[in-house]
Short mmCIF file of N, CA and C and ligand atoms in Angstrom, two decimals:
data_model
loop_
_atom_site.label_atom_id
_atom_site.label_comp_id
_atom_site.label_asym_id
_atom_site.label_seq_id
_atom_site.Cartn_x
_atom_site.Cartn_y
_atom_site.Cartn_z
N MET S 1 17.19 -63.66 -1.83
CA MET S 1 16.21 -63.00 -2.69
C MET S 1 15.30 -62.12 -1.83
N ILE S 2 14.97 -60.97 -2.36
CA ILE S 2 13.99 -60.12 -1.68
C ILE S 2 12.84 -59.83 -2.64
N ARG S 3 11.67 -59.60 -2.05
CA ARG S 3 10.47 -59.27 -2.82
C ARG S 3 9.69 -58.21 -2.06
N ILE S 4 9.08 -57.30 -2.80
CA ILE S 4 8.26 -56.27 -2.15
C ILE S 4 6.80 -56.45 -2.53
N GLY S 5 5.91 -56.14 -1.60
CA GLY S 5 4.48 -56.24 -1.85
C GLY S 5 3.78 -54.96 -1.43
N LEU S 6 2.69 -54.67 -2.14
CA LEU S 6 1.91 -53.46 -1.88
C LEU S 6 0.48 -53.86 -1.50
N GLY S 7 -0.05 -53.26 -0.46
CA GLY S 7 -1.44 -53.51 -0.06
C GLY S 7 -2.19 -52.21 0.09
N ARG S 8 -3.45 -52.22 -0.30
CA ARG S 8 -4.29 -51.02 -0.15
C ARG S 8 -5.70 -51.48 0.16
N ASP S 9 -6.36 -50.78 1.06
CA ASP S 9 -7.75 -51.12 1.36
C ASP S 9 -8.49 -49.86 1.78
N ILE S 10 -9.80 -49.91 1.62
CA ILE S 10 -10.65 -48.81 2.07
C ILE S 10 -11.95 -49.40 2.60
N HIS S 11 -12.46 -48.85 3.68
CA HIS S 11 -13.75 -49.28 4.22
C HIS S 11 -14.61 -48.08 4.54
N ARG S 12 -15.89 -48.23 4.31
CA ARG S 12 -16.85 -47.20 4.74
C ARG S 12 -16.86 -47.12 6.25
N LEU S 13 -17.10 -45.93 6.78
CA LEU S 13 -17.25 -45.73 8.23
C LEU S 13 -18.72 -45.47 8.52
N VAL S 14 -19.27 -46.26 9.46
CA VAL S 14 -20.70 -46.13 9.80
C VAL S 14 -20.86 -46.16 11.32
N PRO S 15 -21.93 -45.55 11.84
CA PRO S 15 -22.18 -45.61 13.28
C PRO S 15 -22.46 -47.05 13.71
N GLY S 16 -22.14 -47.36 14.94
CA GLY S 16 -22.48 -48.66 15.50
C GLY S 16 -21.49 -49.77 15.21
N ARG S 17 -20.36 -49.42 14.61
CA ARG S 17 -19.31 -50.41 14.36
C ARG S 17 -18.04 -49.95 15.06
N PRO S 18 -17.19 -50.89 15.55
CA PRO S 18 -15.92 -50.50 16.16
C PRO S 18 -14.93 -50.02 15.10
N PHE S 19 -14.11 -49.03 15.46
CA PHE S 19 -13.04 -48.55 14.57
C PHE S 19 -11.79 -49.35 14.93
N LEU S 20 -11.45 -50.32 14.09
CA LEU S 20 -10.36 -51.25 14.38
C LEU S 20 -9.15 -50.98 13.49
N LEU S 21 -7.98 -50.96 14.11
CA LEU S 21 -6.71 -50.92 13.36
C LEU S 21 -5.79 -51.96 13.98
N ALA S 22 -5.42 -52.96 13.20
CA ALA S 22 -4.55 -54.04 13.69
C ALA S 22 -5.11 -54.65 14.98
N GLY S 23 -6.43 -54.79 15.01
CA GLY S 23 -7.08 -55.45 16.14
C GLY S 23 -7.34 -54.56 17.34
N LEU S 24 -6.81 -53.33 17.31
CA LEU S 24 -7.05 -52.40 18.42
C LEU S 24 -8.28 -51.55 18.12
N GLU S 25 -9.16 -51.41 19.11
CA GLU S 25 -10.32 -50.56 18.92
C GLU S 25 -10.00 -49.15 19.40
N LEU S 26 -10.06 -48.19 18.47
CA LEU S 26 -9.80 -46.79 18.81
C LEU S 26 -11.12 -46.10 19.13
N PRO S 27 -11.14 -45.16 20.08
CA PRO S 27 -12.37 -44.44 20.35
C PRO S 27 -12.78 -43.61 19.13
N ALA S 28 -13.99 -43.83 18.63
CA ALA S 28 -14.47 -43.13 17.43
C ALA S 28 -15.99 -43.25 17.38
N GLU S 29 -16.62 -42.28 16.70
CA GLU S 29 -18.09 -42.32 16.60
C GLU S 29 -18.56 -43.28 15.52
N ARG S 30 -17.68 -43.59 14.58
CA ARG S 30 -18.02 -44.52 13.50
C ARG S 30 -16.93 -45.58 13.40
N GLY S 31 -17.29 -46.72 12.82
CA GLY S 31 -16.31 -47.78 12.61
C GLY S 31 -16.47 -48.37 11.22
N GLU S 32 -15.56 -49.26 10.88
CA GLU S 32 -15.52 -49.81 9.53
C GLU S 32 -16.66 -50.79 9.28
N LEU S 33 -17.35 -50.53 8.18
CA LEU S 33 -18.34 -51.48 7.69
C LEU S 33 -17.58 -52.56 6.92
N GLY S 34 -17.96 -53.81 7.10
CA GLY S 34 -17.27 -54.86 6.36
C GLY S 34 -17.92 -56.20 6.63
N HIS S 35 -17.68 -57.13 5.72
CA HIS S 35 -18.19 -58.49 5.90
C HIS S 35 -17.46 -59.13 7.07
N SER S 36 -16.13 -58.88 7.14
CA SER S 36 -15.34 -59.30 8.30
C SER S 36 -15.49 -58.21 9.36
N ASP S 37 -14.55 -58.15 10.29
CA ASP S 37 -14.60 -57.07 11.29
C ASP S 37 -14.23 -55.72 10.69
N GLY S 38 -13.78 -55.70 9.43
CA GLY S 38 -13.53 -54.44 8.71
C GLY S 38 -12.19 -53.78 9.00
N ASP S 39 -11.30 -54.51 9.62
CA ASP S 39 -10.00 -53.93 10.05
C ASP S 39 -9.15 -53.58 8.82
N VAL S 40 -9.23 -52.32 8.41
CA VAL S 40 -8.65 -51.88 7.14
C VAL S 40 -7.12 -52.05 7.10
N LEU S 41 -6.47 -51.85 8.24
CA LEU S 41 -5.01 -51.96 8.28
C LEU S 41 -4.58 -53.43 8.19
N ALA S 42 -5.26 -54.29 8.93
CA ALA S 42 -4.95 -55.73 8.85
C ALA S 42 -5.13 -56.23 7.42
N HIS S 43 -6.16 -55.74 6.72
CA HIS S 43 -6.40 -56.18 5.34
C HIS S 43 -5.29 -55.70 4.40
N ALA S 44 -4.86 -54.45 4.56
CA ALA S 44 -3.82 -53.92 3.68
C ALA S 44 -2.49 -54.66 3.91
N VAL S 45 -2.18 -54.97 5.17
CA VAL S 45 -0.93 -55.71 5.46
C VAL S 45 -1.03 -57.13 4.89
N THR S 46 -2.19 -57.75 5.03
CA THR S 46 -2.40 -59.10 4.48
C THR S 46 -2.16 -59.11 2.98
N ASP S 47 -2.71 -58.13 2.28
CA ASP S 47 -2.54 -58.06 0.82
C ASP S 47 -1.09 -57.78 0.43
N ALA S 48 -0.39 -56.97 1.22
CA ALA S 48 1.03 -56.70 0.93
C ALA S 48 1.86 -57.97 1.08
N LEU S 49 1.58 -58.75 2.11
CA LEU S 49 2.30 -60.02 2.32
C LEU S 49 2.04 -60.99 1.18
N LEU S 50 0.75 -61.14 0.82
CA LEU S 50 0.38 -62.07 -0.25
C LEU S 50 1.00 -61.63 -1.57
N GLY S 51 0.99 -60.32 -1.84
CA GLY S 51 1.54 -59.81 -3.09
C GLY S 51 3.04 -60.03 -3.16
N ALA S 52 3.73 -59.77 -2.05
CA ALA S 52 5.19 -59.94 -2.04
C ALA S 52 5.57 -61.39 -2.29
N ALA S 53 4.78 -62.32 -1.74
CA ALA S 53 5.08 -63.75 -1.91
C ALA S 53 4.51 -64.30 -3.21
N GLY S 54 3.76 -63.47 -3.94
CA GLY S 54 3.17 -63.90 -5.21
C GLY S 54 2.11 -64.97 -5.03
N LEU S 55 1.39 -64.90 -3.93
CA LEU S 55 0.44 -65.97 -3.60
C LEU S 55 -1.00 -65.68 -4.01
N GLY S 56 -1.33 -64.42 -4.19
CA GLY S 56 -2.72 -64.10 -4.52
C GLY S 56 -3.13 -62.84 -3.80
N ASP S 57 -4.44 -62.71 -3.55
CA ASP S 57 -4.89 -61.55 -2.79
C ASP S 57 -5.92 -61.99 -1.76
N ILE S 58 -6.23 -61.06 -0.87
CA ILE S 58 -7.06 -61.38 0.29
C ILE S 58 -8.45 -61.87 -0.14
N GLY S 59 -8.96 -61.35 -1.26
CA GLY S 59 -10.29 -61.76 -1.74
C GLY S 59 -10.33 -63.20 -2.19
N GLU S 60 -9.20 -63.72 -2.67
CA GLU S 60 -9.14 -65.12 -3.08
C GLU S 60 -9.06 -66.05 -1.88
N PHE S 61 -8.27 -65.62 -0.88
CA PHE S 61 -8.05 -66.49 0.28
C PHE S 61 -9.23 -66.46 1.24
N PHE S 62 -9.86 -65.29 1.36
CA PHE S 62 -10.96 -65.13 2.31
C PHE S 62 -12.12 -64.45 1.59
N PRO S 63 -12.83 -65.17 0.67
CA PRO S 63 -13.85 -64.53 -0.16
C PRO S 63 -14.98 -63.93 0.69
N PRO S 64 -15.36 -62.66 0.40
CA PRO S 64 -16.41 -62.02 1.20
C PRO S 64 -17.75 -62.74 1.09
N GLU S 65 -17.96 -63.49 -0.02
CA GLU S 65 -19.25 -64.18 -0.16
C GLU S 65 -19.30 -65.48 0.66
N ASP S 66 -18.14 -65.86 1.23
CA ASP S 66 -18.09 -67.07 2.05
C ASP S 66 -18.47 -66.72 3.49
N SER S 67 -19.54 -67.35 3.98
CA SER S 67 -20.06 -66.99 5.31
C SER S 67 -19.07 -67.32 6.41
N ALA S 68 -18.05 -68.15 6.10
CA ALA S 68 -17.04 -68.49 7.11
C ALA S 68 -16.31 -67.25 7.61
N TRP S 69 -16.27 -66.19 6.78
CA TRP S 69 -15.49 -65.00 7.14
C TRP S 69 -16.36 -63.86 7.66
N ARG S 70 -17.66 -64.14 7.89
CA ARG S 70 -18.54 -63.11 8.44
C ARG S 70 -18.02 -62.69 9.82
N ASP S 71 -17.84 -61.38 10.00
CA ASP S 71 -17.34 -60.82 11.27
C ASP S 71 -16.00 -61.45 11.68
N ALA S 72 -15.25 -61.96 10.69
CA ALA S 72 -13.98 -62.62 10.99
C ALA S 72 -13.00 -61.67 11.67
N ASP S 73 -12.19 -62.22 12.55
CA ASP S 73 -11.11 -61.48 13.20
C ASP S 73 -10.00 -61.30 12.16
N SER S 74 -9.82 -60.09 11.68
CA SER S 74 -8.88 -59.87 10.57
C SER S 74 -7.44 -60.08 10.99
N MET S 75 -7.12 -59.90 12.26
CA MET S 75 -5.75 -60.18 12.71
C MET S 75 -5.53 -61.71 12.68
N GLY S 76 -6.59 -62.47 12.89
CA GLY S 76 -6.49 -63.93 12.74
C GLY S 76 -6.24 -64.30 11.27
N LEU S 77 -6.88 -63.57 10.35
CA LEU S 77 -6.65 -63.81 8.91
C LEU S 77 -5.21 -63.45 8.55
N LEU S 78 -4.71 -62.38 9.16
CA LEU S 78 -3.31 -61.99 8.92
C LEU S 78 -2.36 -63.06 9.44
N LYS S 79 -2.68 -63.61 10.61
CA LYS S 79 -1.84 -64.70 11.16
C LYS S 79 -1.81 -65.90 10.23
N THR S 80 -2.98 -66.27 9.73
CA THR S 80 -3.08 -67.40 8.80
C THR S 80 -2.26 -67.13 7.54
N THR S 81 -2.35 -65.89 7.04
CA THR S 81 -1.60 -65.50 5.84
C THR S 81 -0.10 -65.53 6.11
N TYR S 82 0.30 -65.00 7.24
CA TYR S 82 1.73 -64.98 7.60
C TYR S 82 2.27 -66.41 7.62
N LYS S 83 1.46 -67.34 8.16
CA LYS S 83 1.91 -68.73 8.23
C LYS S 83 2.13 -69.30 6.81
N LYS S 84 1.20 -68.99 5.89
CA LYS S 84 1.34 -69.47 4.50
C LYS S 84 2.62 -68.93 3.88
N VAL S 85 2.89 -67.66 4.12
CA VAL S 85 4.08 -67.00 3.56
C VAL S 85 5.35 -67.61 4.16
N LYS S 86 5.31 -67.80 5.47
CA LYS S 86 6.46 -68.37 6.19
C LYS S 86 6.72 -69.82 5.75
N ASP S 87 5.64 -70.58 5.53
CA ASP S 87 5.77 -71.97 5.08
C ASP S 87 6.48 -72.07 3.73
N ARG S 88 6.44 -70.99 2.94
CA ARG S 88 7.13 -70.98 1.64
C ARG S 88 8.54 -70.41 1.77
N GLY S 89 8.98 -70.22 3.01
CA GLY S 89 10.38 -69.83 3.23
C GLY S 89 10.62 -68.34 3.31
N TRP S 90 9.53 -67.55 3.24
CA TRP S 90 9.69 -66.09 3.27
C TRP S 90 9.67 -65.58 4.70
N LYS S 91 10.49 -64.54 4.92
CA LYS S 91 10.52 -63.87 6.22
C LYS S 91 10.36 -62.37 5.99
N PRO S 92 9.42 -61.72 6.69
CA PRO S 92 9.31 -60.28 6.53
C PRO S 92 10.57 -59.56 7.02
N VAL S 93 10.96 -58.52 6.30
CA VAL S 93 12.08 -57.65 6.71
C VAL S 93 11.52 -56.41 7.41
N ASN S 94 10.58 -55.75 6.75
CA ASN S 94 9.90 -54.61 7.37
C ASN S 94 8.56 -54.37 6.70
N VAL S 95 7.73 -53.64 7.41
CA VAL S 95 6.40 -53.25 6.93
C VAL S 95 6.25 -51.76 7.21
N ASP S 96 5.77 -51.00 6.22
CA ASP S 96 5.51 -49.58 6.43
C ASP S 96 4.08 -49.31 6.00
N CYS S 97 3.36 -48.55 6.80
CA CYS S 97 1.92 -48.37 6.58
C CYS S 97 1.52 -46.90 6.70
N ILE S 98 0.48 -46.55 5.95
CA ILE S 98 -0.18 -45.25 6.10
C ILE S 98 -1.66 -45.52 6.32
N VAL S 99 -2.23 -44.90 7.34
CA VAL S 99 -3.68 -44.95 7.56
C VAL S 99 -4.21 -43.54 7.31
N ILE S 100 -5.22 -43.43 6.43
CA ILE S 100 -5.75 -42.11 6.08
C ILE S 100 -7.19 -41.99 6.57
N CYS S 101 -7.41 -41.06 7.49
CA CYS S 101 -8.76 -40.78 7.98
C CYS S 101 -8.74 -39.40 8.65
N GLU S 102 -9.90 -38.80 8.79
CA GLU S 102 -9.97 -37.47 9.42
C GLU S 102 -9.93 -37.61 10.95
N THR S 103 -10.68 -38.57 11.48
CA THR S 103 -10.66 -38.88 12.91
C THR S 103 -10.80 -40.39 13.05
N PRO S 104 -10.33 -40.99 14.13
CA PRO S 104 -9.53 -40.39 15.19
C PRO S 104 -8.08 -40.15 14.74
N ARG S 105 -7.31 -39.42 15.55
CA ARG S 105 -5.88 -39.25 15.28
C ARG S 105 -5.18 -40.57 15.58
N ILE S 106 -4.26 -40.94 14.73
CA ILE S 106 -3.58 -42.23 14.85
C ILE S 106 -2.40 -42.16 15.82
N LEU S 107 -1.72 -41.01 15.85
CA LEU S 107 -0.48 -40.92 16.60
C LEU S 107 -0.57 -41.42 18.06
N PRO S 108 -1.61 -41.07 18.81
CA PRO S 108 -1.66 -41.54 20.21
C PRO S 108 -1.71 -43.07 20.34
N TYR S 109 -2.10 -43.75 19.27
CA TYR S 109 -2.26 -45.22 19.30
C TYR S 109 -1.21 -45.93 18.47
N ARG S 110 -0.24 -45.15 17.94
CA ARG S 110 0.70 -45.71 16.98
C ARG S 110 1.54 -46.86 17.56
N GLU S 111 2.06 -46.68 18.76
CA GLU S 111 2.97 -47.71 19.29
C GLU S 111 2.26 -49.04 19.54
N PRO S 112 1.08 -49.04 20.18
CA PRO S 112 0.39 -50.34 20.32
C PRO S 112 -0.02 -50.96 18.99
N ILE S 113 -0.32 -50.12 17.99
CA ILE S 113 -0.66 -50.66 16.65
C ILE S 113 0.58 -51.32 16.06
N ARG S 114 1.74 -50.66 16.17
CA ARG S 114 2.99 -51.24 15.67
C ARG S 114 3.27 -52.57 16.38
N ASP S 115 3.09 -52.56 17.70
CA ASP S 115 3.37 -53.78 18.47
C ASP S 115 2.46 -54.94 18.05
N ALA S 116 1.19 -54.61 17.78
CA ALA S 116 0.23 -55.67 17.40
C ALA S 116 0.64 -56.30 16.07
N LEU S 117 1.04 -55.48 15.10
CA LEU S 117 1.47 -56.02 13.80
C LEU S 117 2.79 -56.77 13.96
N ALA S 118 3.71 -56.18 14.73
CA ALA S 118 5.03 -56.80 14.91
C ALA S 118 4.90 -58.17 15.56
N ALA S 119 3.97 -58.31 16.51
CA ALA S 119 3.79 -59.59 17.21
C ALA S 119 3.37 -60.68 16.22
N VAL S 120 2.42 -60.35 15.33
CA VAL S 120 1.94 -61.35 14.36
C VAL S 120 3.03 -61.71 13.36
N LEU S 121 3.81 -60.71 12.94
CA LEU S 121 4.81 -60.93 11.88
C LEU S 121 6.18 -61.34 12.43
N GLU S 122 6.24 -61.54 13.76
CA GLU S 122 7.49 -61.95 14.42
C GLU S 122 8.63 -61.00 14.06
N LEU S 123 8.33 -59.70 14.15
CA LEU S 123 9.31 -58.65 13.86
C LEU S 123 9.50 -57.77 15.10
N PRO S 124 10.66 -57.10 15.21
CA PRO S 124 10.78 -56.08 16.25
C PRO S 124 9.95 -54.86 15.88
N ARG S 125 9.58 -54.08 16.87
CA ARG S 125 8.76 -52.88 16.62
C ARG S 125 9.41 -51.97 15.58
N GLU S 126 10.76 -51.90 15.61
CA GLU S 126 11.47 -51.00 14.69
C GLU S 126 11.22 -51.35 13.22
N ALA S 127 10.83 -52.58 12.96
CA ALA S 127 10.64 -53.02 11.58
C ALA S 127 9.21 -52.80 11.08
N VAL S 128 8.37 -52.22 11.94
CA VAL S 128 6.97 -51.96 11.57
C VAL S 128 6.68 -50.50 11.85
N PHE S 129 6.28 -49.76 10.81
CA PHE S 129 5.94 -48.37 11.07
C PHE S 129 4.54 -48.07 10.56
N VAL S 130 3.88 -47.16 11.26
CA VAL S 130 2.50 -46.77 10.92
C VAL S 130 2.39 -45.25 11.02
N LYS S 131 1.97 -44.64 9.92
CA LYS S 131 1.79 -43.18 9.91
C LYS S 131 0.31 -42.86 9.72
N GLY S 132 -0.18 -41.88 10.46
CA GLY S 132 -1.54 -41.41 10.27
C GLY S 132 -1.54 -40.15 9.44
N LYS S 133 -2.46 -40.08 8.47
CA LYS S 133 -2.60 -38.89 7.62
C LYS S 133 -4.08 -38.55 7.55
N THR S 134 -4.39 -37.28 7.25
CA THR S 134 -5.76 -36.94 6.90
C THR S 134 -5.83 -36.78 5.39
N ASN S 135 -7.05 -36.63 4.87
CA ASN S 135 -7.19 -36.37 3.43
C ASN S 135 -7.52 -34.90 3.19
N GLU S 136 -7.17 -34.05 4.18
CA GLU S 136 -7.35 -32.60 4.05
C GLU S 136 -8.80 -32.24 3.73
N GLY S 137 -9.72 -33.03 4.27
CA GLY S 137 -11.14 -32.72 4.09
C GLY S 137 -11.71 -33.04 2.72
N MET S 138 -10.89 -33.67 1.86
CA MET S 138 -11.35 -33.90 0.49
C MET S 138 -11.85 -35.33 0.28
N GLY S 139 -12.90 -35.44 -0.52
CA GLY S 139 -13.41 -36.76 -0.91
C GLY S 139 -14.05 -37.49 0.26
N PRO S 140 -14.48 -38.74 0.03
CA PRO S 140 -15.17 -39.52 1.08
C PRO S 140 -14.33 -39.71 2.34
N VAL S 141 -13.01 -39.91 2.16
CA VAL S 141 -12.15 -40.07 3.35
C VAL S 141 -12.12 -38.75 4.12
N GLY S 142 -11.99 -37.64 3.39
CA GLY S 142 -11.94 -36.32 4.01
C GLY S 142 -13.25 -35.94 4.70
N GLU S 143 -14.36 -36.48 4.19
CA GLU S 143 -15.66 -36.21 4.79
C GLU S 143 -15.96 -37.15 5.95
N GLY S 144 -15.02 -38.03 6.27
CA GLY S 144 -15.22 -38.94 7.40
C GLY S 144 -16.10 -40.13 7.08
N LEU S 145 -16.31 -40.40 5.77
CA LEU S 145 -17.18 -41.50 5.36
C LEU S 145 -16.41 -42.79 5.14
N ALA S 146 -15.07 -42.70 5.16
CA ALA S 146 -14.26 -43.89 4.88
C ALA S 146 -12.89 -43.75 5.51
N VAL S 147 -12.23 -44.90 5.68
CA VAL S 147 -10.85 -44.94 6.15
C VAL S 147 -10.07 -45.81 5.16
N GLU S 148 -8.86 -45.36 4.83
CA GLU S 148 -8.05 -46.04 3.83
C GLU S 148 -6.72 -46.43 4.46
N ALA S 149 -6.14 -47.53 4.00
CA ALA S 149 -4.81 -47.94 4.46
C ALA S 149 -3.96 -48.36 3.27
N LEU S 150 -2.70 -47.97 3.32
CA LEU S 150 -1.70 -48.34 2.31
C LEU S 150 -0.54 -49.00 3.04
N THR S 151 0.01 -50.06 2.46
CA THR S 151 1.09 -50.79 3.12
C THR S 151 2.09 -51.29 2.10
N VAL S 152 3.37 -51.23 2.44
CA VAL S 152 4.38 -51.98 1.69
C VAL S 152 5.06 -52.95 2.66
N CYS S 153 5.43 -54.12 2.11
CA CYS S 153 6.08 -55.14 2.93
C CYS S 153 7.23 -55.74 2.13
N LEU S 154 8.40 -55.79 2.75
CA LEU S 154 9.56 -56.44 2.12
C LEU S 154 9.72 -57.83 2.72
N LEU S 155 9.90 -58.83 1.85
CA LEU S 155 10.15 -60.20 2.29
C LEU S 155 11.54 -60.62 1.82
N GLU S 156 12.16 -61.50 2.60
CA GLU S 156 13.43 -62.09 2.14
C GLU S 156 13.37 -63.62 2.28
N ARG S 157 14.18 -64.28 1.44
CA ARG S 157 14.26 -65.74 1.46
C ARG S 157 15.70 -66.13 1.18
N GLU S 158 16.21 -67.08 1.94
CA GLU S 158 17.61 -67.52 1.74
C GLU S 158 17.77 -68.20 0.40
MG1 MG Q 1 -11.00 -54.83 3.57
#
């Protein structure tokens, strides 16, 4: 059996916060505002995994109003989620992601970002892809006020 999941997240970008993607800090003047560390890509992948397995969503598992998740390491949350999915017999086949922001450019950091996600999901790099896009200057993302991530994840189970 195979199942597909979709994840989407957006975070405001503010000065004085690190710009994190899959746990990697990219050089940037602004970073993601969030109750956790704000890692928009880790959150979108987490939601795609949970959706594919039919388990729920990131807000149910890690409620923002729960102080336990303040400044939480989002890659740690992804690891916890992956374990729940794996415990139910699911194995990721591949993950494909889009990160939308005006700056920084994603391409120079793409391979380490892929490796970071692949390591958590026990996948080869080839099974994890990450594309950077801009929003052509339009809307809050285009104005550099936010960063958005979209993810699809395929799971299989014997
Ligand atoms: Mg989020």
